[in-house]
Structures are given as C-alpha cells and as structure tokens.
Coordinates of C-alpha atoms and ligand atoms in Angstrom, one line a residue:
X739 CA -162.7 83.2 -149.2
X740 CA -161.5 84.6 -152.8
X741 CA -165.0 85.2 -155.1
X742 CA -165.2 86.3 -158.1
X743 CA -167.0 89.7 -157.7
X744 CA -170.3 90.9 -159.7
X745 CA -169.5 92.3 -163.2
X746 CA -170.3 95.8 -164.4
X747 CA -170.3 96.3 -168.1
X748 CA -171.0 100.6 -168.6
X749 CA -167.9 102.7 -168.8
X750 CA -168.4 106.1 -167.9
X751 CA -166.4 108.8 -168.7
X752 CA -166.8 112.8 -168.1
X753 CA -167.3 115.0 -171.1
X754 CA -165.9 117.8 -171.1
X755 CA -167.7 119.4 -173.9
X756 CA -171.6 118.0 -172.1
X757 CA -170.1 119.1 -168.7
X758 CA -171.4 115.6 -166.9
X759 CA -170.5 112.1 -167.0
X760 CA -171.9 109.7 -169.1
X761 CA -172.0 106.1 -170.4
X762 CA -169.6 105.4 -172.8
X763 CA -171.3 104.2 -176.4
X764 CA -168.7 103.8 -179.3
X765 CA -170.0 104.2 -182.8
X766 CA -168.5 100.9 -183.9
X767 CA -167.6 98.7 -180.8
X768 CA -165.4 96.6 -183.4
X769 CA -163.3 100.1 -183.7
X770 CA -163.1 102.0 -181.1
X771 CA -161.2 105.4 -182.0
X772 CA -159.4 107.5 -179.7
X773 CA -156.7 110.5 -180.5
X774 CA -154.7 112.2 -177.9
X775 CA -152.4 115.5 -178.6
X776 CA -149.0 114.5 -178.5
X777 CA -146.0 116.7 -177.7
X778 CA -144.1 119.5 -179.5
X779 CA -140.7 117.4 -179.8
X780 CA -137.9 120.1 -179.5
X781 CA -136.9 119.5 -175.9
X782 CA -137.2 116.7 -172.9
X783 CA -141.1 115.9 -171.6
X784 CA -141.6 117.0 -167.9
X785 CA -143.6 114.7 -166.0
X786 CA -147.1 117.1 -166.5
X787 CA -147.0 115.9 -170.1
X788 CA -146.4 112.5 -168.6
X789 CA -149.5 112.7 -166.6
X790 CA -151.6 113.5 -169.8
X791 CA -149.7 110.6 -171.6
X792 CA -150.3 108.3 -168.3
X793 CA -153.9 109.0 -168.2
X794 CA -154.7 108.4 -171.9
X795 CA -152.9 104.6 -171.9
X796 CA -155.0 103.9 -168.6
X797 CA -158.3 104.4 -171.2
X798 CA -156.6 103.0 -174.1
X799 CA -156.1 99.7 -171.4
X800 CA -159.7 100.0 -170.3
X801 CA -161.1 100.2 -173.8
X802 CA -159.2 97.4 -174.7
X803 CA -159.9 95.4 -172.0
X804 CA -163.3 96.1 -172.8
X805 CA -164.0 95.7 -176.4
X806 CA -160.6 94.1 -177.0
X807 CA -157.6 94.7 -177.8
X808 CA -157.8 94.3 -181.7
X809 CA -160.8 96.7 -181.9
X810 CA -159.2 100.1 -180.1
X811 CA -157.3 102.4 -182.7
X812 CA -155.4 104.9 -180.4
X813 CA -153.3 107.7 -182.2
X814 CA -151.2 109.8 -180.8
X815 CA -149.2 112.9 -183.1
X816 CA -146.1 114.3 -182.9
X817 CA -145.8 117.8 -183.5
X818 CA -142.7 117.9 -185.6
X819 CA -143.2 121.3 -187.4
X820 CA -143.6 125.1 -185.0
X821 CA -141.7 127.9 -184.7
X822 CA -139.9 127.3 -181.7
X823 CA -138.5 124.1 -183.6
X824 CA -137.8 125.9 -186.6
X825 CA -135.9 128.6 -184.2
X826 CA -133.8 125.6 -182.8
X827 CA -133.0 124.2 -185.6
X828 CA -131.7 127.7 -186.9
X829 CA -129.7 128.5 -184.0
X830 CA -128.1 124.9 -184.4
X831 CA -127.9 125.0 -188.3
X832 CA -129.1 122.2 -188.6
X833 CA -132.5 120.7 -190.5
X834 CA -135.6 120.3 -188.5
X835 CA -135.8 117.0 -188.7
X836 CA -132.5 116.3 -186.5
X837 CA -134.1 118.2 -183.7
X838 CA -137.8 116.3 -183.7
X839 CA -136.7 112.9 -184.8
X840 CA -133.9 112.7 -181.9
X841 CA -136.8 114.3 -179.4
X842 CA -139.5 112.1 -180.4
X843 CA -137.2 109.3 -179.6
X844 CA -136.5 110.3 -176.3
X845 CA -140.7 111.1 -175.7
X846 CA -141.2 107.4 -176.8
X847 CA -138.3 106.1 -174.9
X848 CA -139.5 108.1 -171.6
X849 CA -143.0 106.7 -172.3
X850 CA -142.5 102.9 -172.7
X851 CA -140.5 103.3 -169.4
X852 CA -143.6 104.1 -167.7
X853 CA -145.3 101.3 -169.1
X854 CA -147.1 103.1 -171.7
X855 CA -148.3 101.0 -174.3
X856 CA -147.0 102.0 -177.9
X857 CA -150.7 103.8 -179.7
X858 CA -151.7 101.9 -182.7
X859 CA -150.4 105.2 -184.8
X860 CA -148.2 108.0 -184.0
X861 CA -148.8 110.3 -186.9
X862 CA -146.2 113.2 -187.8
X863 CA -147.0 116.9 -188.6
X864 CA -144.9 116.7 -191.3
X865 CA -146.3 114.1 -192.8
X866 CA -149.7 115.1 -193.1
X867 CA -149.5 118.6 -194.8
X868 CA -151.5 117.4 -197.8
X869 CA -154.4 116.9 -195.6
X870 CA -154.4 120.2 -194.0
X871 CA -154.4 121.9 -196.8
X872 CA -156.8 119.9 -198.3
X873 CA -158.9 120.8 -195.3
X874 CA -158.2 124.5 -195.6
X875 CA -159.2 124.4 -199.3
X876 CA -162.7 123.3 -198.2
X877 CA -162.7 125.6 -195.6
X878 CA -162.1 128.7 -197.6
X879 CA -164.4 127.1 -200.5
X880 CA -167.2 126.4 -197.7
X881 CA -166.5 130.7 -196.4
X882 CA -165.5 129.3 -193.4
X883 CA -162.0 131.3 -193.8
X884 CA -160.4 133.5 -195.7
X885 CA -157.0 134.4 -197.1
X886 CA -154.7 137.5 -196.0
X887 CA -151.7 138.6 -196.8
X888 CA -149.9 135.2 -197.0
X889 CA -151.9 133.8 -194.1
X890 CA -155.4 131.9 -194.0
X891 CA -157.5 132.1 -191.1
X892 CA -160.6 130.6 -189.7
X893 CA -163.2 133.0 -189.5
X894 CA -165.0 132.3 -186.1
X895 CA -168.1 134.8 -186.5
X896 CA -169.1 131.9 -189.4
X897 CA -169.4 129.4 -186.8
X898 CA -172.7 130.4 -184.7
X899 CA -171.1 126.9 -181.9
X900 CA -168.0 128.7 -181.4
X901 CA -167.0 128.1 -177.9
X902 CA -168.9 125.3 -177.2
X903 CA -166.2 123.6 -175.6
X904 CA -164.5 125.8 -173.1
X905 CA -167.4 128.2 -173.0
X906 CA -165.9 131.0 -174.2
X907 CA -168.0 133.1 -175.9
X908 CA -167.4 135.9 -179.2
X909 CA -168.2 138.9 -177.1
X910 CA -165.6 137.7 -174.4
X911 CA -163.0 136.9 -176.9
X912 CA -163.4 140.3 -178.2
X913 CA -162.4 141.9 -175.0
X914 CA -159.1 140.2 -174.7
X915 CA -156.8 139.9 -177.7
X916 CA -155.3 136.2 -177.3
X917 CA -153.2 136.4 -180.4
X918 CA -149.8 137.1 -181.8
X919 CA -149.8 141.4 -183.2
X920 CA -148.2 140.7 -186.2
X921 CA -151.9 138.3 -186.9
X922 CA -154.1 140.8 -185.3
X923 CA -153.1 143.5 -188.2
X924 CA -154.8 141.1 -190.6
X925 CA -157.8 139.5 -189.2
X926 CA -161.5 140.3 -189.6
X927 CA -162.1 139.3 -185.8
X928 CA -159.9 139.1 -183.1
X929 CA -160.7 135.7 -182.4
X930 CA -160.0 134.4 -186.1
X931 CA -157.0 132.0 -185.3
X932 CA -154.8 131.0 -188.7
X933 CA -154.9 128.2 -190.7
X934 CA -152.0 128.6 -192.5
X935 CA -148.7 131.0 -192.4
X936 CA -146.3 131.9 -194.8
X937 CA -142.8 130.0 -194.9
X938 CA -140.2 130.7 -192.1
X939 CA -136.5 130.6 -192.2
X940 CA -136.9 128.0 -195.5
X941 CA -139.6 125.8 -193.9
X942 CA -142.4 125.7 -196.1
X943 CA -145.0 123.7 -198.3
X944 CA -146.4 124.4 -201.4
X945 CA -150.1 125.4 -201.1
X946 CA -152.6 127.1 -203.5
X947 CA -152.6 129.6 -200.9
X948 CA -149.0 130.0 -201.2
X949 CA -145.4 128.5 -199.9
X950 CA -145.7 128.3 -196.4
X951 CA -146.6 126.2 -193.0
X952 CA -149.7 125.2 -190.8
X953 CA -151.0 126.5 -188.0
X954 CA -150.6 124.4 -184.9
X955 CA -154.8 123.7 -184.7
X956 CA -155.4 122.2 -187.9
X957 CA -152.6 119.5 -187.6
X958 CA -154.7 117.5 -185.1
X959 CA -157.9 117.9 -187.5
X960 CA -155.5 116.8 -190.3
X961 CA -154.2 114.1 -188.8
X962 CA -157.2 112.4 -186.6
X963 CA -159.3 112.4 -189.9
X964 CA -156.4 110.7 -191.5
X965 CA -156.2 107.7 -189.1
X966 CA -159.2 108.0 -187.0
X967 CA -161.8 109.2 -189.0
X968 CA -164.4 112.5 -189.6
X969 CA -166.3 112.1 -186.4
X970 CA -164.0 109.9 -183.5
X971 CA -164.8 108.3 -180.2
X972 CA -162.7 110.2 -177.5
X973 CA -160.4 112.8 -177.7
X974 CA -158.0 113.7 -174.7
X975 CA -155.7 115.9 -173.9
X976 CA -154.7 118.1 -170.6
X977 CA -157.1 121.0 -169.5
X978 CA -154.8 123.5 -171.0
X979 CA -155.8 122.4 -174.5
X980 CA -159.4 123.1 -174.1
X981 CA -158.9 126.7 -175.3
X982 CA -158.0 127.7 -177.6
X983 CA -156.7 123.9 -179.5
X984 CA -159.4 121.7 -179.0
X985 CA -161.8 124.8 -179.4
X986 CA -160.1 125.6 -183.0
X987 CA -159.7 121.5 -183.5
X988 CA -163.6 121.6 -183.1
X989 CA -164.5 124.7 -185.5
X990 CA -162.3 123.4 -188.2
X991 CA -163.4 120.1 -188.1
X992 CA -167.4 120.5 -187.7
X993 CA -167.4 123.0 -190.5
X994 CA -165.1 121.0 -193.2
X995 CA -167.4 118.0 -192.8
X996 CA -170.4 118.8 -191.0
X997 CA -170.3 116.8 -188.3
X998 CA -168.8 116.2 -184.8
X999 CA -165.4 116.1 -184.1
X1000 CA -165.9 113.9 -181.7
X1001 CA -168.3 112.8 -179.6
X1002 CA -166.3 112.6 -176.1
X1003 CA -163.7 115.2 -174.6
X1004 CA -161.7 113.7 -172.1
X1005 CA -159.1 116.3 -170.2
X1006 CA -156.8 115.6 -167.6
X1007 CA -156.1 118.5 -164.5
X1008 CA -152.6 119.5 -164.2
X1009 CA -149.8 118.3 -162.5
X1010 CA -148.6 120.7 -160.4
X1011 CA -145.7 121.9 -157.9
X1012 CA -146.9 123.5 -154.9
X1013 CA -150.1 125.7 -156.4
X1014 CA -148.7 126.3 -159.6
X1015 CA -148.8 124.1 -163.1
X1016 CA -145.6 122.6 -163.9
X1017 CA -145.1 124.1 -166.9
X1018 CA -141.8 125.3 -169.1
X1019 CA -142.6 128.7 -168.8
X1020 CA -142.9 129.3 -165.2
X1021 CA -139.3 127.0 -165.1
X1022 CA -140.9 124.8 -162.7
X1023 CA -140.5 121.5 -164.4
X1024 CA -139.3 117.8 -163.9
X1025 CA -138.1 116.0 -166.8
X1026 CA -139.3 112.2 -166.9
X1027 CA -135.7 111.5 -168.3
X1028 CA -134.1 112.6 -164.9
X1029 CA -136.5 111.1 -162.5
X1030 CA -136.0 108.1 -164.3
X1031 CA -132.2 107.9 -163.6
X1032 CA -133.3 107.5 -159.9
X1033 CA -136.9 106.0 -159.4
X1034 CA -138.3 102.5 -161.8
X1035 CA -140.6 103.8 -164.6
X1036 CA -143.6 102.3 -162.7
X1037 CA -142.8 104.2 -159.4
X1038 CA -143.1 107.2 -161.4
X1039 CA -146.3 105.6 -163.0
X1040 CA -148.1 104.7 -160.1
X1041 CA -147.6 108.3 -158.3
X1042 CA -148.7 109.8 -161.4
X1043 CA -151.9 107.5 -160.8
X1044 CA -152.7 108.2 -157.2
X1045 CA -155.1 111.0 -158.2
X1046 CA -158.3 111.0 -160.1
X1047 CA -157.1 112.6 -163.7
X1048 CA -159.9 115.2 -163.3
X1049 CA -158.3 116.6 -160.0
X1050 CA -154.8 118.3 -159.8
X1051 CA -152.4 116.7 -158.4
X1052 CA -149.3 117.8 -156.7
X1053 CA -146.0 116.3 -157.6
X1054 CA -143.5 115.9 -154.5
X1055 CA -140.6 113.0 -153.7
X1056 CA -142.8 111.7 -150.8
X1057 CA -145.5 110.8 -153.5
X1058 CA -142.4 109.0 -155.2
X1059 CA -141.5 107.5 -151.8
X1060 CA -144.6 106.3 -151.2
X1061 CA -145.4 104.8 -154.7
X1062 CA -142.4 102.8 -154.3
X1063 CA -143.7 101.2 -150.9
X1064 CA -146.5 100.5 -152.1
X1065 CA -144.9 98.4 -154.7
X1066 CA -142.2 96.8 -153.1
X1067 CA -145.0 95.7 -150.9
X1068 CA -147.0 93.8 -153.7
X1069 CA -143.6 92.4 -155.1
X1070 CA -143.0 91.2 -151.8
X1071 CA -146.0 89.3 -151.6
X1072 CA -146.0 88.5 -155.3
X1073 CA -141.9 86.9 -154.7
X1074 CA -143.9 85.1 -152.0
X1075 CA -146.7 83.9 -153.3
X1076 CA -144.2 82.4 -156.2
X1077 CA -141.7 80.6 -153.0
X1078 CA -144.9 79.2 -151.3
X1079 CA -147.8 78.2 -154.1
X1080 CA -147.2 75.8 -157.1
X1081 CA -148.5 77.3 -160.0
X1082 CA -148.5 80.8 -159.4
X1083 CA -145.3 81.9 -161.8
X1084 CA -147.4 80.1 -164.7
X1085 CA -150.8 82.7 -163.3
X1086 CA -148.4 85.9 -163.4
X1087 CA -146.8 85.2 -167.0
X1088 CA -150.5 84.2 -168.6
X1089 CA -151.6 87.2 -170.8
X1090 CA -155.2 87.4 -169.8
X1091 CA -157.8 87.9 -172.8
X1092 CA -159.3 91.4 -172.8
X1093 CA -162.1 89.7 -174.2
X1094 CA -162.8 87.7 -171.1
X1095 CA -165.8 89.1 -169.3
X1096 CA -164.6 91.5 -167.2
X1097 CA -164.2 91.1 -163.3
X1098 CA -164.9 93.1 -160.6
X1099 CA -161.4 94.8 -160.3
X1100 CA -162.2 97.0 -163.3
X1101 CA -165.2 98.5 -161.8
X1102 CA -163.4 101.8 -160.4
X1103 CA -161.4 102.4 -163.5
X1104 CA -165.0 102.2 -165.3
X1105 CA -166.4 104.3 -163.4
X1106 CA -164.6 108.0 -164.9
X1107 CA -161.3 105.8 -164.6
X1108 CA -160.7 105.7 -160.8
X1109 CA -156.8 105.1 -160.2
X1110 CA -156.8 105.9 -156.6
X1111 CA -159.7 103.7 -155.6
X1112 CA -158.6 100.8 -158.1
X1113 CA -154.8 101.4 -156.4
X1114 CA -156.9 101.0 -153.4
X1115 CA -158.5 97.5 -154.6
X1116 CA -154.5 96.6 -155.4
X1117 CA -153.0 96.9 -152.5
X1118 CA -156.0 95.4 -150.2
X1119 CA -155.8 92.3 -152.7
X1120 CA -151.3 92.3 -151.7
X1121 CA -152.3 92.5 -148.1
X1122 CA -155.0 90.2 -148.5
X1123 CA -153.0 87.5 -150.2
X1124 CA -150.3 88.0 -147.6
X1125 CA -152.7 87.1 -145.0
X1126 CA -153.6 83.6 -146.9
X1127 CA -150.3 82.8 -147.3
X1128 CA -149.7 83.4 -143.8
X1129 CA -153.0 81.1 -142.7
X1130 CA -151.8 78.6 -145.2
X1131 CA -155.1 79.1 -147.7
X1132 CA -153.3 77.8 -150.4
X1133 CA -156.1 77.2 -152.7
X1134 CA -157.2 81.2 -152.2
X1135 CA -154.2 82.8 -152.9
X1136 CA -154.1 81.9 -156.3
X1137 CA -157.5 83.7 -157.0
X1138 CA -155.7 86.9 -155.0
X1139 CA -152.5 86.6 -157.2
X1140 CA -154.7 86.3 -160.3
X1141 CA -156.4 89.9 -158.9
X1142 CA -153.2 91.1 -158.6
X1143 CA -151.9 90.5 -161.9
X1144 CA -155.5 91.6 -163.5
X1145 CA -155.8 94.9 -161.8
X1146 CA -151.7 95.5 -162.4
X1147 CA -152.6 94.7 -166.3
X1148 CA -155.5 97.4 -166.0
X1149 CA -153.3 99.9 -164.5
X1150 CA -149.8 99.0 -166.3
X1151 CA -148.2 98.2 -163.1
X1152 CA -146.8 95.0 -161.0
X1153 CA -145.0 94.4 -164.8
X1154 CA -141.9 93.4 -163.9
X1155 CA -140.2 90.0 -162.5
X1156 CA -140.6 90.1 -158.5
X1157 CA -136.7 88.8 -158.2
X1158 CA -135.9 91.4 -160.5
X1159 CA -137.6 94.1 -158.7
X1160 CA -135.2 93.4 -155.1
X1161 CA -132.4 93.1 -157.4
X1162 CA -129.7 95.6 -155.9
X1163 CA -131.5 95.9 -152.7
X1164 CA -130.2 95.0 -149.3
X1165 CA -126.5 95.3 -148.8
X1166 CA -124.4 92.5 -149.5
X1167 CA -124.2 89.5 -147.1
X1168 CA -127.7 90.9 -145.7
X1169 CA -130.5 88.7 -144.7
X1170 CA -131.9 86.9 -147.8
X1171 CA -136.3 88.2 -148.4
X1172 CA -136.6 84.0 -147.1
X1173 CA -134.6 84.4 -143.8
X1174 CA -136.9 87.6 -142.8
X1175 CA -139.9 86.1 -143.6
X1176 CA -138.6 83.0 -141.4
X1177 CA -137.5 85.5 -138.4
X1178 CA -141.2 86.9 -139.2
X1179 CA -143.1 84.0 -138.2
X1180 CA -140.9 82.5 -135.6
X1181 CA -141.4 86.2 -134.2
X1182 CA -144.9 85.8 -134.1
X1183 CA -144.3 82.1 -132.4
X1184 CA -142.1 82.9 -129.8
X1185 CA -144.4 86.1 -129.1
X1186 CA -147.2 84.0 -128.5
X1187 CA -145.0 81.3 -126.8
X1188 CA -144.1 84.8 -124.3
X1189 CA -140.9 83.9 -125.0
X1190 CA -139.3 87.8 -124.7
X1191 CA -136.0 87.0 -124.6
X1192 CA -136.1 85.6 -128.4
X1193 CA -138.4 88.2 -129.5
X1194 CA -136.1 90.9 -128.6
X1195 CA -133.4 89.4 -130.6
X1196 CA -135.1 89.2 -133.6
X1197 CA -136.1 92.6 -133.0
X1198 CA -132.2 93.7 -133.1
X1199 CA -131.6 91.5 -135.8
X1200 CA -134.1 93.4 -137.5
X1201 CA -132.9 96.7 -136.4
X1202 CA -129.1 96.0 -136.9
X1203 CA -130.6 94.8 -140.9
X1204 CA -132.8 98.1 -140.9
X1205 CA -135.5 96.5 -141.8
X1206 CA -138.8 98.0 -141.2
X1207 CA -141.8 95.5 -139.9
X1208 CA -145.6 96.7 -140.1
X1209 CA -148.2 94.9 -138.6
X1210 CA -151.5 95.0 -140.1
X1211 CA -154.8 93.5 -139.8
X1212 CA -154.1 91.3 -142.6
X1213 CA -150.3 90.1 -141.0
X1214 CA -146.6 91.8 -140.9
X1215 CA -145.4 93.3 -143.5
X1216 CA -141.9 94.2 -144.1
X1217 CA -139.4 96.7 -145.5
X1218 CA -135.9 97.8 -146.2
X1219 CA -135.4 100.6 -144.4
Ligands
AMP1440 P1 -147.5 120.3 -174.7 O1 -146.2 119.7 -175.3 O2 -147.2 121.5 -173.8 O3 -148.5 120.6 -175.8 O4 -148.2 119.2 -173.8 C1 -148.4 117.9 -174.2 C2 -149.5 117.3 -173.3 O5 -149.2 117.5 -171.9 C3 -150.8 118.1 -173.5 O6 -151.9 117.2 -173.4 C4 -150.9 119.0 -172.3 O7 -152.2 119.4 -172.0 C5 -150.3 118.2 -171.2 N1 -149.7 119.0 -170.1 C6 -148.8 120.0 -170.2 N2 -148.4 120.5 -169.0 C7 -149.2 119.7 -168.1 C8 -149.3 119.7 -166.7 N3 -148.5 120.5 -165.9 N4 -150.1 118.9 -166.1 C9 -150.8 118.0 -166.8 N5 -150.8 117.9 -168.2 C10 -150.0 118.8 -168.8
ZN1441 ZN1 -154.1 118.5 -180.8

C-alpha cells in the first residue's frame, strides 16, 4: 500500500571549512544565498565542470524545495576577463568579448541540456571591476595589501586565519613557491597572491592603482558581495578551488569587511578517467557539447548523479549505458502508468509547490545530498509502480507516479514526455511498447497455464524484436536491445 512516508525537516550539508557535517541554518530563511564559481569561458566545458555545475543545481533544487523557490538567490559568474582569454583573443584579432560571450553561450546551452536550472544571476567579470577595486582600495587602506610595481597584492602574513580553509599553513607555503616568477620578484611573502595587475595586450581598467586588470581571486569577492551579500549562505565549487581561490576569496573578503565570507563551503570530488582528474591539462577531457550529440542531456545528468559529490567518481560509457536503462525503465512505466490509469498525465504535468511540506523522498538528498541513494528510492518507486499496475492497484499507482515525478523534480530528471522519450526507438514496423507489454502478460498466462509451446514463441518473437525481458521481484521488465 502507497503511504506517505514520515517527514524530515534538517538539511545537512558537509563543510568543508568545519571539516564535519552539519545542520543547515540560513541567516534569512526568506533569502537563502548561494554562489558557485563558474567557468573561465574561452573554450567548450568538459563534463568535470559539469559535475560541479550538476551538483550545485541539485542544492539550489533542495533549497528551494525547502524554503521555496522565491526565497533561494543562486549566482553563478562568468569569468569573462584572464589571460589565456586575452591570449585568444590576440591570436584571433579579435575583442575579448567575441570569445567569452560566444563561450558563455555554449556553457549555458550545455547546462540547460542537462536540466540545470538557469541561477537567479549570472554575474560577469567584466562587469564588476568597479567593485574590485573598490574592494582593493579598502584593502590597501585597511594594510591588508600593498602596491608594487604596477601590481597590488594581498599581503597574507596580515591575516593571522590564513589557511583556514585548506589547511595550509604560512610556513608550508613558504617552502613551495606556488606562483608565477615574474610575481615572486615583487612580493613581500611568497604566499602574497595579487590583487590587481597591470594592463595586457590593451585590456585594462582605470584604477587609482593604475590602468590595468584583476586578479582572478577577487572577482568572486567582487561579485558575490554584489548580488549575494558580505557574509552568504553556501559557497561551492569543486575541490580544486579550495586552494588557493577559495583560500584567497576568504582572506580578501574577511579582511575588507570583517566578517565571514561565508558560512558553508560545499566542494565537490572530481570527475575522473581512470585515476586521474579530467582536466585540460592532462588532455584527458570530455566535452558536454559532444556527449550530447550522442546521449539525452538527462542520461548524462543522471550518471553524473550516481556518486555522492564528496566521492570521485569515474566517468566511463557503461555509466552512460547504464543511466540510460535506468531511465528508459522509469519512462516505460511512466508511458504505462499514462495507457492504464485515468488521471495520471494531469499528476505528471502539475508543478508541485516547494512549499508543500516535504515528503519522505527528499530525505537522502537532505542528508549531505545523497544522489545515489535517492536514485535508489527512484527506481524502487518505477519497479514498484510497475508491479501495481501489473496487480491492477489502480488507486496506488497514482501515489507511486506522484513519487516518481517528486523525486525526478528533486533530482532534475524524468523531465521529459514519456512518448517523446521512445521516439526514434525500435525500428520501423517493430512491435508497438503496447503489443510487448500484451505478449508480456499473456507470457506470464500461458506460463502458468504450462502452455510451452506458446511460451516459446513469444520468446522468439521477442528475440527476433531483440527485445530484452527482466524479471524482477516487482514483475518483467523490458528493453530494447
Ligand atoms: P574551471 O573552469 O577549471 O575553473 O572549472 C569550473 C568548475 O569545474 C570549478 O568548480 C572546478 O572546481 C570544477 N572542475 C574542474 N575540473 C573538474 C573535475 N575533473 N571534476 C570535478 N569538478 C571539476
Ligand atoms: Zn570563484
């Protein structure tokens, strides 16, 4: 019998900069404020920046499922100033603003295919330099930097909480030089990180520290006190960020205004291939934009989902294989559900209100957002409502369906139109998704009837059709082979 299961109202999430997991308590429930480091547009996104992408919409859903949906402000930048942008656009002769508006486009375009939902800002470098320098004239007036030779940089040994973050601490910075030569030449301490840098190839601002541009660190203070606030929520990003960006974000931003940041780190592990990080450097990478000429937006979402964000995970094309079986198997049951229960296309369009009290199909992603377990709860509730509709429990299946379409919300899956979903599937002339499911239970009837004769020809129908059968405690499932 389909219950409604016992609510849990606590979302906890892991914090990085506390090292444990904790309860999550917004300053202002009525605004909850996340910001999440976007990408450097002057080339394609591989799927590693999808995962951190991925991961931060599943806690923008959450947050807005929880305190709803008008009361989550979620920016996201766009790095649209750096030198390897500025390079490009030289080599090209063009301005830079050809390179990062085409490649933001094709970030947000690769993003909405995965169901990402658009952030409530997307802020642009280039469009915040005011308020880094702004933020760098209180630094230097504060002592917290200083200026040299064209350049201004943050002087870490003023900062006694340097490190705080990724743990790295002054002495061990000292040891290993992190840090272009050219800067080295005129810092006070090795670890000082800039602030701002003169001008390159004609890109430049003016500034009472001179023409020139930011460094990369200060952007995201600029720009999250700009839509977000002084002290924010959550702020995510992938592991790789922790040092030295977030580190830097952190110094620059506790010392211009005295207090936190913000008051939850979130990082995702990396994506990677074999035991290495997918990264451009190491050549390794998968553009979204090509997977995506082969595989549905949500196949690549849903294998992007299948591990916990705080664990690696290791992209291959049987994890894209398998994500898509596990859809087509809740489409299936969804097309279905739709063929065998009144009311159940008028349950899959109704946008449920975040505001609701929440059921129990949110509990794993409130616990540290758990994909695979709430992946888990999906596809038990598909095999589950296959099994009423198979018994006939009419009345149950649409509280299954309405868990189905929840937990798909939650996650940003199960988004399309079942019919749709088949579309193109099955050669031409083939047995119609009805016929099978016919075949299916007069299989199971003449089996029981030990009538072998018909059960072995619906077996070669089957096999001449390719079509895959599984049987399950909860009833056959099917596939095309
Ligand atoms: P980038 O453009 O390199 O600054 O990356 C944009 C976002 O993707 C950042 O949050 C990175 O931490 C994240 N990211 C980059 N590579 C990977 C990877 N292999 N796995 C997971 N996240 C990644
Ligand atoms: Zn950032």
């Amino acid at each position: 019998m389909w219950q409604e299961i016992e609510i849990m109202m606590e979302l906890t999430l892991y914090n990085s900069l506390k090292r444990e997991k904790q309860v999550f308590k917004p300053m202002n429930p009525k605004r909850v404020t996340m910001y999440n480091c976007g990408p450097t547009v002057y080339s394609y996104a591989h799927i590693g920046n999808a995962r951190a992408a991925v991961v931060a919409d599943v806690l923008f859903r959450v947050l807005r499922h929880i305190y709803g949906e008008d009361h989550v402000v979620y920016a996201r930048n766009l790095t649209d100033v750096d030198d390897k942008i500025i390079k490009a656009a030289k080599e090209l002769g063009v301005p830079i603003s050809e390179i990062t508006e085409k490649y933001a486009k094709i970030y947000q375009d690769d993003l909405a295919a995965l169901n990402c939902l658009p952030p409530t800002s997307e802020p642009k470098a280039t469009e915040h330099i005011g308020g880094m320098i702004d933020l760098i004239k209180t630094l230097l007036k504060d002592g917290y930097a200083y200026e040299s030779d064209g350049h201004v940089f943050f002087d870490v040994s003023k900062y006694d909480e340097y490190g705080q973050l990724s743990g790295n601490t002054l002495d061990a910075l000292k040891k290993g030089d992190r840090v272009g030569e050219g800067e080295v030449a005129r810092k006070k301490n090795a670890a000082d990180f800039v602030l701002w840098k003169p001008e390159l190839d004609g890109v430049g601002w003016d500034a009472p520290f001179g023409k020139g541009r930011p460094g990369w660190h200060i952007e995201c203070s600029a720009m999250a006190k700009s839509e977000l606030g002084e002290t924010i929520d959550i702020h995510c990003g992938g592991v790789d960020l922790k040092f030295p960006h977030h580190e830097n974000e952190i110094a620059q931003s506790n010392c211009a205004h005295g207090k936190p940041m913000a008051n939850y780190w979130v990082h995702n592990e990396f994506l990677n291939m074999g035991k290495d990080k997918m990264s451009k450097s190491l050549g390794n990478i998968v553009l979204v934009h090509d997977l995506l000429k082969d595989w549905d937006g949500e196949v690549i979402r849903l294998a992007l989902l299948k591990a916990h964000y705080r664990s690696e995970l290791v992209w291959s094309e049987d994890l894209l294989r398998e994500s898509k079986k596990n859809l087509d198997d809740c489409y299936r049951v969804i097309k279905k559900t739709i063929r065998l229960v009144g009311g159940a296309t008028k349950i899959l369009k109704q946008k449920y209100d975040f505001n609701e009290i929440p059921k129990g199909h949110s509990l794993e992603l409130r616990d540290d957002l758990n994909t695979p377990d709430a992946l888990k709860f999906m596809l038990e509730r598909a095999g589950t409502l296959n099994a009423c509709l198979g018994l006939e429990h009419i009345g149950d299946a649409n509280g299954y369906l309405k868990d189905l379409k929840k937990v798909g919300d939650m996650l940003g899956l199960l988004q399309k139109d079942s019919e749709e979903w088949f579309r193109g599937e099955g050669k031409e002339g083939g047995l119609s998704d009805e016929a099978i499911e016919n075949l299916i239970v007069e299989r199971a009837e003449v089996r029981a009837q030990k009538n072998w004769a018909r059960a072995d020809e619906i077996r070669d129908i089957f096999k001449a059709e390719n079509i895959i059968l599984e049987d399950g405690k909860t009833g056959t499932t099917w596939r095309r082979g």
